[in-house]
Each structure stands twice: as structure tokens, then as C-alpha cells.
Amino acid sequence: MPPQPSSPRTTSPGTTSPRTTSPGTTSPYTTSPRTTSPPTTVFTVTADSLVVADFRPRGTREPREPRGSRGPRRPRQSRRRPSRNPYRRLFAIPGTRAFTIGNLIARLPMGMFSVSAVIMIAGTRGSYALAGAVTATGLAATAVVAPWTARLIDRHGQARIAVPATAIAALGSLALLLCVRYEAPDWTLFAAYAATATTPNTGGMSRARWAHLLKGDPARLHTANSFEQAADELCFMLGPVLAAFLCGVFFPEAGTLVGVALLLIGVLVFAAQRSTEPPAQGRTTVKAPSPLRAPGIPPLLIGFLATGAVFGSMEVVTIAFADAQGYRSAAGVILALQAAGSCAAGLLYGALKPGRPVERRYLLGLTAMTPLMALPLMAATLTGDLVALALSLLLAGMATAPTMVTGMTLLQRRTPEGRLNEGMTLAVTGLLGGIAVGSALGGWVAEHGSAAAGYGVPVSAAAVALLIALATARPATR
């Protein structure tokens, strides 16, 4: 009987048949004398079947851990690109948002106190002349006391001086409120309002912090100064509106009370941020010269005086022109458009990278501001329309913020080290003095001439500021 063929047999992977291997194959039971590593693939024959055994290592899959037993997940790497918004990168610095919020709260009442005092005094005493004289006395006292307060801040630190100085100023405002409320003699009003001169220059302290944090980084310092100028415009635009609303809706003393509360809260929040505060200079053996004697500072302060005259005359003349047209209540809206244009231009200017030296940019700003200030004069003289006047003021305001930003940056560079708060306060004092002079000149021209002719005062003041800058500029800058 012939032999039956055996059925095909298979071998599971990893096993071999004890049969002999075919030529050209390697048995798993023998080891090649030339290699010491184990074989990876074996071919063998079982009856009429060819078996391939694969000895390559298999990848093992780690067992899954039960829920709740996993450790902390690895944090994913952020794929976000750094922001191109210069203001977002500016406030990414630790501590800057906190002191900025406090400073804005403290800066808002600066535009409230004078308006609140005028409404409060005129409403109870029936005399705008007395109200104007009291506020003018407070302005004069501030011009004398503010530089000394700033010098103490530079010497002993912002928190140690700003908080008690603010408390004295708050007591002065409350004393004025009580004197008006209980019909005290007129001289007490002057004495009480003069005590508010110790109010620290919160805008100058904020700029000093930026200068300390961004030392050696002129691009970001330019953005910070632009933001501070826009904040000034915003606070001086909203402050009078808020004061008039509080005094009109509630009672005449409401504006002063709210202003005192905001000032105290803002300064306390600002002073509590000690990590960003510039170091106190103390009494050193080698004293830095006064900013008034530093090279380039006096002509710059005279330029600020002329620029302040632009602001003061524009405000008074606009009120007079709107009153002559029979729409005196619209003067606040028109002036708010000017401040809004300046605020928007300041923020846009801060987002741009400065490409020219700051001296040249300051001259270019004054050069642009002078012809733009002629637009309200042309609108009032040629058309006499309030809408055209509002649009011209919106355009004219766009030149003031970039000019002030470069002027403050130039003042920071020229101020001696350790006297920055004093230098900033002198600049603000020059602006306030110019506002007072401009208000007087603008009111005189509007009363003895015409309201439209009064717009010639801001044009003349801007031209004076430009001539001062040209006369004192270096030949290369000119």
C-alpha cells in the first residue's frame, strides 16, 4: 500500500520543527560562529509545507492605568506667538496694571475739583467772580507748592510723601465744602482751597515709574508716554462732565465729595504697588542740579507755557462762541470732541515705532499743530457753523497729543537723574500757568472783539511755541 501523504502542518510563530532545515537556512538550535546575535527570521520545511518563523522582537503596549490613578498631565507648550500689540506687551510687565489702575482713579478728580468748586461757590454765594478768584488762588498755590512736593517725592519715595500730601489736600477740599455749606467768611474759602496745593502730580509719578521700569528701552518708553498722554486727555475730558453731572443731579457738594473719595482711593492703590516704585534718592553728597538749571529745560518749559495757552484759550473761546450762537450747552460736547481726537491720536502714535530723533519729532509736532490750530479760526470766521467748528476741533486735537508725548520724552532725557518727579511737575506747572494765561487772553479777545476772533489766540500761542523750539534747537535738528 503506497504511503499516504501527510496532511499539511503549521507551526505557530516562535516554534520550530525538529526536522532538518533546508539549505540556506539557519536552525534555531545552532548558532553561527560569526555572529552572536540571535536570528531574526527562520525558514523550515515540514512535509510539504514551508514554515517561516519570525523572531523579531514585538513592540509591547503599556497597560492603561485605571481612571483616577494618572499623575499630573504635562503642560502643553504654548504655540502662541508674542503679541504685536505694543500696549499688550507694555502691560505684560508685572505690577504695571495695578499701579496704572490706581493712578487713573486718582487722576480723574484732577478735572473735577475746579469745576465742582465753581458750581458749589457760585450756586451758594451767587458770584462767579468769587468762584473764579478762589480757583485762581488754588492754581497759583499749586504752581508754588507742587515742585517742592515733587522734590520730596524724589528724595524720600512716592509712597512716603504722596499719601500724607494727598491727605492734606483732601482735608483742604473738605474744609472748602464746610466753609461754603455753613456760609463762612470769604477769606476762609481762599485759605481752604490753597491747602489743596499739596495734591501730588499723579501723572508725573506714573511717568517716573515707566521711566524706571523701561530704562534702556526707548521704544516701549515711547509707547508708555503715549498712553499716559492719552490718559490725561481722557481724564480731563471725563472729569468736568462727571463733576457737572453730580453737582446738578444730586447737590452742589456732590462733585467735591466724590472727587475726594476717588483721589484718596486711587493714591492708596497706587502707593501700595511698591515693586514698581522708583528707588528714593535720599540726601546724597553729590546733588543733582535743579531741573531749572539743566541744559535745555528752561526753553522747553517756556514751550509748555505756550502750549498750555493753546488749551486754555481754546476752551474759553469755544464756550463763548457756542453761547453767541445760542447753544452754550453744546460747548461741552464740542470740547469733548477735541479731547477725543487728541486721545485717539495719542494711542495711535504710541503704537508706531519712533523713527526720528525725539528733538526732530518735537519740531515736527509743533509744525503740524500750528496750521491745524488755524482750522477752528477758519471754520468760525467763514462758516459760523457749530458742526464745522466741531469737525475742525477734532482735527486740531489730533496734533496736540503727539506733540505733548515727544515734549515729555524730551523732558525726561534732559532732566538730571534723581529729579524726574520734580521735572515732570515743573512741566505740569508750566502747562497750568499757560492755561490760566490763555484763558485770560481768549476771554478778553472774545469779549472786546468777537468770539470768532478769539480763535486767533490758540493759533498765535502755537506759533510762539514753534518759534521757541526753532530758536533753541540744535542746527543738525533744524
Coordinates of C-alpha atoms in Angstrom, one line a residue:
M1 CA 0.0 0.0 0.0
P2 CA 1.6 3.2 -1.1
P3 CA 2.3 5.6 1.7
Q4 CA -0.3 8.4 2.2
P5 CA 0.9 12.0 2.1
S6 CA 0.8 13.6 5.4
S7 CA -1.5 16.4 6.0
P8 CA -0.1 19.9 5.9
R9 CA 1.1 21.0 9.3
T10 CA 1.6 24.5 10.6
T11 CA 3.8 25.8 13.2
S12 CA 2.9 28.7 15.4
P13 CA 5.3 31.7 15.3
G14 CA 8.2 31.3 17.6
T15 CA 8.3 27.4 17.3
T16 CA 10.3 25.2 15.0
S17 CA 10.1 21.7 13.8
P18 CA 12.8 19.2 14.8
R19 CA 13.2 18.3 11.1
T20 CA 16.4 19.4 9.3
T21 CA 16.4 22.7 7.7
S22 CA 16.7 23.4 4.1
P23 CA 19.9 24.7 2.6
G24 CA 20.4 28.3 3.0
T25 CA 18.5 28.4 6.3
T26 CA 19.6 28.5 9.9
S27 CA 18.3 26.4 12.6
P28 CA 17.3 28.0 15.8
Y29 CA 19.2 25.3 17.7
T30 CA 22.6 26.3 16.2
T31 CA 24.5 29.4 16.5
S32 CA 26.5 30.9 13.7
P33 CA 30.1 31.1 14.7
R34 CA 30.5 34.5 13.1
T35 CA 27.6 36.3 14.9
T36 CA 26.5 36.3 18.5
S37 CA 23.1 38.0 17.9
P38 CA 20.1 35.7 17.7
P39 CA 18.5 35.1 14.3
T40 CA 15.5 37.2 13.3
T41 CA 13.8 35.0 10.6
V42 CA 13.9 31.2 10.2
F43 CA 12.7 29.1 7.2
T44 CA 11.9 25.5 7.7
V45 CA 10.1 22.7 5.9
T46 CA 7.5 20.4 7.4
A47 CA 6.5 17.6 5.0
D48 CA 5.2 19.6 2.0
S49 CA 4.8 22.9 4.0
L50 CA 7.2 25.8 4.2
V51 CA 7.2 27.4 7.6
V52 CA 8.5 30.9 8.3
A53 CA 9.3 31.7 11.9
D54 CA 9.8 35.4 12.8
F55 CA 11.9 36.0 15.9
R56 CA 12.0 39.8 15.6
P57 CA 11.0 41.5 18.9
R58 CA 7.4 42.6 19.2
G59 CA 6.6 46.1 20.5
T60 CA 4.8 45.8 23.8
R61 CA 2.0 48.1 24.6
E62 CA 2.0 49.6 28.1
P63 CA -1.2 48.8 30.0
R64 CA -3.6 51.6 30.5
E65 CA -3.8 53.0 34.0
P66 CA -7.2 53.0 35.6
R67 CA -9.0 56.2 35.9
G68 CA -8.1 58.4 38.9
S69 CA -4.6 56.9 39.1
R70 CA -3.0 59.1 36.5
G71 CA -0.4 61.6 37.5
P72 CA -0.5 65.2 36.6
R73 CA -0.6 65.9 32.9
R74 CA 2.4 67.5 31.3
P75 CA 1.7 71.2 30.4
R76 CA 1.4 71.7 26.7
Q77 CA 3.8 74.1 25.2
S78 CA 2.2 77.3 24.2
R79 CA 2.2 77.8 20.5
R80 CA 1.0 81.4 20.7
R81 CA 3.2 83.9 19.1
P82 CA 4.2 87.0 21.0
S83 CA 1.7 89.8 20.6
R84 CA 2.4 92.5 18.2
N85 CA 0.2 95.0 20.1
P86 CA 2.7 97.3 21.9
Y87 CA 0.2 98.2 24.6
R88 CA -0.4 94.5 25.5
R89 CA 3.4 93.9 25.7
L90 CA 3.7 97.0 27.8
F91 CA 1.2 95.9 30.4
A92 CA 2.7 92.3 30.4
I93 CA 5.3 93.7 32.8
P94 CA 4.4 92.6 36.3
G95 CA 2.8 95.3 38.5
T96 CA 2.1 97.8 35.7
R97 CA -1.6 97.1 35.5
A98 CA -2.1 97.6 39.3
F99 CA -0.4 100.9 39.5
T100 CA -2.0 102.1 36.3
I101 CA -5.5 101.4 37.6
G102 CA -4.8 103.2 40.8
N103 CA -3.3 106.2 39.0
L104 CA -6.2 106.5 36.7
I105 CA -8.6 106.6 39.6
A106 CA -6.5 109.3 41.3
R107 CA -6.1 111.3 38.1
L108 CA -9.8 111.5 37.3
P109 CA -10.6 114.1 40.1
M110 CA -8.0 116.5 38.7
G111 CA -10.6 117.6 36.2
M112 CA -13.4 117.6 38.7
F113 CA -12.2 119.9 41.6
S114 CA -12.1 123.2 39.8
V115 CA -15.5 122.7 38.1
S116 CA -17.0 121.4 41.3
A117 CA -15.7 124.4 43.3
V118 CA -17.0 126.9 40.7
I119 CA -20.5 125.3 40.7
M120 CA -20.5 125.0 44.5
I121 CA -19.4 128.6 45.3
A122 CA -21.4 130.3 42.6
G123 CA -24.5 128.3 43.5
T124 CA -24.5 129.3 47.1
R125 CA -22.8 132.7 47.1
G126 CA -24.2 133.9 43.7
S127 CA -20.9 135.2 42.4
Y128 CA -18.9 133.7 39.6
A129 CA -16.2 136.3 40.2
L130 CA -15.6 135.0 43.7
A131 CA -15.6 131.4 42.4
G132 CA -13.1 132.3 39.7
A133 CA -10.8 134.1 42.2
V134 CA -10.8 131.2 44.6
T135 CA -9.9 128.7 41.9
A136 CA -7.2 131.0 40.6
T137 CA -5.7 131.2 44.1
G138 CA -5.6 127.5 44.3
L139 CA -3.8 127.3 40.9
A140 CA -1.2 129.9 42.0
A141 CA -0.6 128.0 45.2
T142 CA -0.2 124.7 43.2
A143 CA 2.4 126.4 41.0
V144 CA 4.5 127.2 44.1
V145 CA 4.0 124.1 46.3
A146 CA 3.9 121.3 43.6
P147 CA 7.6 121.5 42.7
W148 CA 8.5 121.2 46.4
T149 CA 6.2 118.2 46.9
A150 CA 7.8 116.5 43.8
R151 CA 11.3 117.2 45.2
L152 CA 10.3 115.5 48.4
I153 CA 8.9 112.5 46.4
D154 CA 12.2 112.1 44.6
R155 CA 14.2 112.3 47.8
H156 CA 12.1 110.1 50.1
G157 CA 10.0 107.9 47.8
Q158 CA 6.5 108.1 46.3
A159 CA 4.6 106.2 48.9
R160 CA 6.1 108.1 51.9
I161 CA 5.3 111.5 50.6
A162 CA 2.3 111.1 48.2
V163 CA 0.0 109.6 50.8
P164 CA 0.3 112.3 53.5
A165 CA 0.3 115.0 50.9
T166 CA -2.9 113.6 49.5
A167 CA -4.5 113.5 52.9
I168 CA -3.7 117.2 53.5
A169 CA -5.2 118.1 50.1
A170 CA -8.3 116.1 50.9
L171 CA -8.7 117.9 54.2
G172 CA -8.5 121.2 52.2
S173 CA -11.3 120.2 49.9
L174 CA -13.5 119.1 52.8
A175 CA -12.7 122.4 54.6
L176 CA -13.8 124.3 51.5
L177 CA -17.0 122.3 51.4
L178 CA -17.8 123.0 55.0
C179 CA -17.0 126.8 54.7
V180 CA -19.4 127.1 51.7
R181 CA -22.0 125.0 53.4
Y182 CA -22.1 127.0 56.6
E183 CA -21.6 130.4 55.0
A184 CA -18.1 131.1 56.5
P185 CA -16.4 134.4 55.5
D186 CA -15.0 134.7 52.0
W187 CA -11.4 134.6 53.1
T188 CA -11.8 131.1 54.5
L189 CA -12.6 129.9 51.0
F190 CA -9.2 131.1 49.7
A191 CA -7.4 129.6 52.7
A192 CA -9.1 126.2 52.4
Y193 CA -8.7 125.9 48.6
A194 CA -5.0 126.9 48.9
A195 CA -4.4 123.8 51.1
T196 CA -5.3 121.6 48.1
A197 CA -2.0 122.7 46.5
T198 CA -0.2 119.7 48.2
T199 CA -2.0 117.3 45.8
P200 CA 0.8 115.2 44.2
N201 CA 1.2 115.1 40.5
T202 CA -0.1 111.6 39.9
G203 CA 0.6 111.7 36.1
G204 CA 4.2 112.6 36.8
M205 CA 4.6 109.8 39.3
S206 CA 3.2 107.3 36.8
R207 CA 5.6 108.5 34.1
A208 CA 8.5 108.3 36.6
R209 CA 7.6 104.6 37.2
W210 CA 7.6 103.9 33.5
A211 CA 11.0 105.6 33.0
H212 CA 12.4 103.5 35.9
L213 CA 11.0 100.2 34.5
L214 CA 11.8 100.8 30.9
K215 CA 15.3 102.3 31.3
G216 CA 17.3 101.5 28.1
D217 CA 14.2 100.6 26.1
P218 CA 13.2 103.8 24.2
A219 CA 10.6 102.1 22.0
R220 CA 8.5 100.9 24.9
L221 CA 9.0 104.1 26.8
H222 CA 7.6 106.0 23.8
T223 CA 4.5 103.7 24.0
A224 CA 4.2 104.3 27.7
N225 CA 4.4 108.1 27.4
S226 CA 1.8 108.0 24.6
F227 CA -0.6 106.0 26.8
E228 CA -0.1 108.5 29.7
Q229 CA -0.8 111.4 27.4
A230 CA -4.0 109.7 26.2
A231 CA -5.0 109.0 29.8
D232 CA -4.5 112.7 30.6
E233 CA -6.8 113.7 27.7
L234 CA -9.4 111.1 28.8
C235 CA -9.4 112.2 32.5
F236 CA -9.6 115.9 31.7
M237 CA -12.4 115.1 29.2
L238 CA -14.5 113.0 31.6
G239 CA -13.7 114.9 34.9
P240 CA -15.7 118.1 34.2
V241 CA -18.6 116.1 32.7
L242 CA -18.8 113.9 35.8
A243 CA -18.5 116.9 38.2
A244 CA -21.3 118.8 36.4
F245 CA -23.5 115.7 36.4
L246 CA -23.0 115.1 40.2
C247 CA -23.5 118.7 41.2
G248 CA -26.5 119.1 39.0
V249 CA -28.4 115.9 39.7
F250 CA -27.7 115.5 43.5
F251 CA -26.4 118.5 45.4
P252 CA -23.7 121.2 44.8
E253 CA -21.2 119.5 47.1
A254 CA -21.5 116.0 45.5
G255 CA -18.8 116.7 42.9
T256 CA -16.2 117.6 45.6
L257 CA -17.1 114.7 47.9
V258 CA -16.8 112.1 45.1
G259 CA -13.6 113.7 43.9
V260 CA -12.0 113.5 47.4
A261 CA -13.0 109.8 47.7
L262 CA -11.6 108.9 44.3
L263 CA -8.4 110.8 45.0
L264 CA -7.8 109.0 48.3
I265 CA -8.6 105.5 46.9
G266 CA -6.5 106.0 43.8
V267 CA -3.4 107.2 45.6
L268 CA -3.6 104.5 48.2
V269 CA -3.9 101.8 45.5
F270 CA -1.1 103.4 43.5
A271 CA 1.3 103.8 46.5
A272 CA 0.7 100.1 47.6
Q273 CA 2.5 98.9 44.5
R274 CA 5.9 99.0 45.9
S275 CA 7.6 96.6 43.4
T276 CA 7.4 99.2 40.6
E277 CA 8.2 102.3 42.7
P278 CA 11.5 104.0 41.7
P279 CA 14.1 104.0 44.4
A280 CA 14.3 107.0 46.7
Q281 CA 17.4 109.1 46.1
G282 CA 17.9 110.4 49.6
R283 CA 20.4 113.0 50.6
T284 CA 23.5 112.3 48.6
T285 CA 26.8 114.1 48.8
V286 CA 26.8 115.0 45.1
K287 CA 23.4 116.6 44.5
A288 CA 22.0 116.7 41.0
P289 CA 21.3 120.2 39.7
S290 CA 17.8 121.5 39.7
P291 CA 15.9 120.9 36.5
L292 CA 15.5 124.6 36.1
R293 CA 19.3 124.9 35.7
A294 CA 19.7 121.8 33.5
P295 CA 20.6 122.5 29.8
G296 CA 17.6 122.6 27.5
I297 CA 15.0 122.6 30.3
P298 CA 14.1 126.3 30.5
P299 CA 13.2 126.8 26.9
L300 CA 11.2 123.5 27.0
L301 CA 9.2 124.8 30.0
I302 CA 8.5 128.1 28.1
G303 CA 7.3 126.0 25.2
F304 CA 4.9 124.1 27.6
L305 CA 3.7 127.5 28.9
A306 CA 2.8 128.5 25.3
T307 CA 1.2 125.1 24.7
G308 CA -0.9 125.5 27.8
A309 CA -2.1 128.8 26.4
V310 CA -3.4 126.9 23.4
F311 CA -5.5 124.7 25.6
G312 CA -6.8 127.4 27.9
S313 CA -7.8 129.9 25.2
M314 CA -9.4 127.2 23.1
E315 CA -11.7 126.2 26.0
V316 CA -12.9 129.7 26.8
V317 CA -13.3 130.8 23.2
T318 CA -15.3 127.7 22.3
I319 CA -17.7 128.3 25.2
A320 CA -18.1 132.0 24.2
F321 CA -18.7 131.0 20.5
A322 CA -21.3 128.4 21.4
D323 CA -23.0 130.9 23.7
A324 CA -23.1 133.6 20.9
Q325 CA -24.7 131.0 18.6
G326 CA -27.4 130.3 21.3
Y327 CA -26.1 126.8 22.1
R328 CA -24.0 127.2 25.2
S329 CA -24.8 123.7 26.4
A330 CA -23.2 122.3 23.3
A331 CA -19.8 123.7 24.2
G332 CA -19.0 120.7 26.4
V333 CA -19.7 118.2 23.6
I334 CA -17.6 120.2 21.1
L335 CA -14.6 120.4 23.6
A336 CA -15.1 116.6 24.2
L337 CA -14.6 116.0 20.5
Q338 CA -11.3 117.9 20.7
A339 CA -10.1 115.8 23.6
A340 CA -11.3 112.6 21.9
G341 CA -9.3 113.4 18.8
S342 CA -6.2 114.1 20.9
C343 CA -6.7 110.8 22.9
A344 CA -7.1 108.7 19.7
A345 CA -4.1 110.3 18.1
G346 CA -2.0 109.7 21.2
L347 CA -2.9 106.0 21.3
L348 CA -2.2 105.6 17.6
Y349 CA 1.1 107.5 17.9
G350 CA 2.2 105.2 20.7
A351 CA 1.6 102.1 18.6
L352 CA 4.1 103.4 16.0
K353 CA 7.8 103.0 16.3
P354 CA 9.6 106.3 16.5
G355 CA 12.0 106.5 13.5
R356 CA 13.4 110.0 14.0
P357 CA 15.3 111.6 17.0
V358 CA 13.0 113.0 19.6
E359 CA 14.1 116.6 19.0
R360 CA 13.1 116.4 15.4
R361 CA 9.8 114.7 16.3
Y362 CA 9.1 117.5 18.7
L363 CA 9.7 120.1 16.0
L364 CA 7.5 118.2 13.5
G365 CA 4.7 118.0 16.1
L366 CA 4.7 121.8 16.6
T367 CA 5.0 122.4 12.9
A368 CA 1.8 120.3 12.4
M369 CA 0.0 121.8 15.4
T370 CA 0.3 125.4 14.2
P371 CA -1.6 125.2 10.9
L372 CA -4.1 122.7 12.4
M373 CA -5.0 125.3 15.1
A374 CA -6.0 127.6 12.3
L375 CA -8.8 125.3 11.2
P376 CA -11.2 126.4 14.1
L377 CA -10.4 130.0 13.2
M378 CA -11.4 129.4 9.6
A379 CA -14.5 127.4 10.5
A380 CA -15.7 130.1 12.9
T381 CA -14.9 133.0 10.7
L382 CA -16.0 131.7 7.3
T383 CA -19.0 129.4 8.2
G384 CA -20.1 130.2 11.8
D385 CA -21.5 126.7 11.9
L386 CA -21.1 124.6 15.1
V387 CA -20.8 121.3 13.2
A388 CA -18.0 122.7 11.1
L389 CA -16.3 124.0 14.2
A390 CA -16.6 120.6 15.9
L391 CA -15.0 118.8 13.0
S392 CA -12.2 121.4 12.9
L393 CA -11.6 121.0 16.6
L394 CA -11.5 117.2 16.2
L395 CA -8.7 117.5 13.6
A396 CA -6.9 120.2 15.6
G397 CA -6.9 118.0 18.6
M398 CA -5.0 115.2 16.8
A399 CA -1.8 117.2 16.8
T400 CA -1.7 118.1 20.4
A401 CA -1.1 114.6 21.9
P402 CA 1.9 113.6 19.7
T403 CA 3.4 117.0 20.4
M404 CA 3.0 116.6 24.2
V405 CA 4.3 113.0 24.1
T406 CA 7.5 114.0 22.4
G407 CA 7.8 117.0 24.7
M408 CA 7.5 114.9 27.8
T409 CA 10.0 112.4 26.4
L410 CA 12.5 115.2 25.7
L411 CA 12.0 116.5 29.2
Q412 CA 12.7 113.0 30.7
R413 CA 16.0 112.9 28.8
R414 CA 17.1 116.3 29.8
T415 CA 16.1 116.1 33.5
P416 CA 19.0 115.2 35.8
E417 CA 19.0 111.8 37.3
G418 CA 17.1 111.6 40.6
R419 CA 14.9 114.7 39.9
L420 CA 12.4 113.2 37.4
N421 CA 9.3 113.8 39.5
E422 CA 10.3 117.4 40.0
G423 CA 10.9 117.9 36.3
M424 CA 7.6 116.4 35.4
T425 CA 5.8 118.6 38.0
L426 CA 7.5 121.7 36.5
A427 CA 6.2 120.8 33.1
V428 CA 2.7 120.4 34.5
T429 CA 3.1 123.7 36.3
G430 CA 4.1 125.4 33.1
L431 CA 1.0 123.9 31.4
L432 CA -1.3 125.1 34.1
G433 CA 0.2 128.6 34.0
G434 CA -0.2 128.7 30.3
I435 CA -3.9 127.5 30.6
A436 CA -4.5 130.4 33.0
V437 CA -2.8 133.0 30.7
G438 CA -4.6 131.6 27.6
S439 CA -8.0 131.6 29.3
A440 CA -7.5 135.3 30.2
L441 CA -6.3 136.3 26.7
G442 CA -9.0 134.3 25.0
G443 CA -11.8 135.7 27.2
W444 CA -10.5 139.3 26.7
V445 CA -10.5 138.9 22.9
A446 CA -13.9 137.2 22.8
E447 CA -15.4 140.0 25.0
H448 CA -13.8 143.0 23.4
G449 CA -13.7 141.7 19.8
S450 CA -15.7 138.7 18.7
A451 CA -15.8 135.0 19.7
A452 CA -14.6 134.0 16.2
A453 CA -11.6 136.3 16.5
G454 CA -10.8 134.7 19.8
Y455 CA -9.6 131.6 17.9
G456 CA -6.6 133.6 16.8
V457 CA -5.2 133.3 20.3
P458 CA -4.5 129.5 20.2
V459 CA -3.0 129.9 16.7
S460 CA -0.7 132.6 18.0
A461 CA 0.3 130.5 21.1
A462 CA 1.1 127.5 18.9
A463 CA 3.2 129.7 16.6
V464 CA 5.1 131.1 19.7
A465 CA 5.8 127.5 20.9
L466 CA 7.2 126.6 17.4
L467 CA 9.4 129.7 17.3
I468 CA 10.8 128.9 20.7
A469 CA 11.6 125.4 19.7
L470 CA 13.2 126.5 16.4
A471 CA 15.3 129.1 18.2
T472 CA 16.7 126.7 20.8
A473 CA 17.1 123.6 18.6
R474 CA 20.5 122.4 17.5
P475 CA 21.5 123.1 13.9
A476 CA 21.5 119.5 13.0
T477 CA 18.0 119.0 14.3
R478 CA 16.7 122.1 12.5

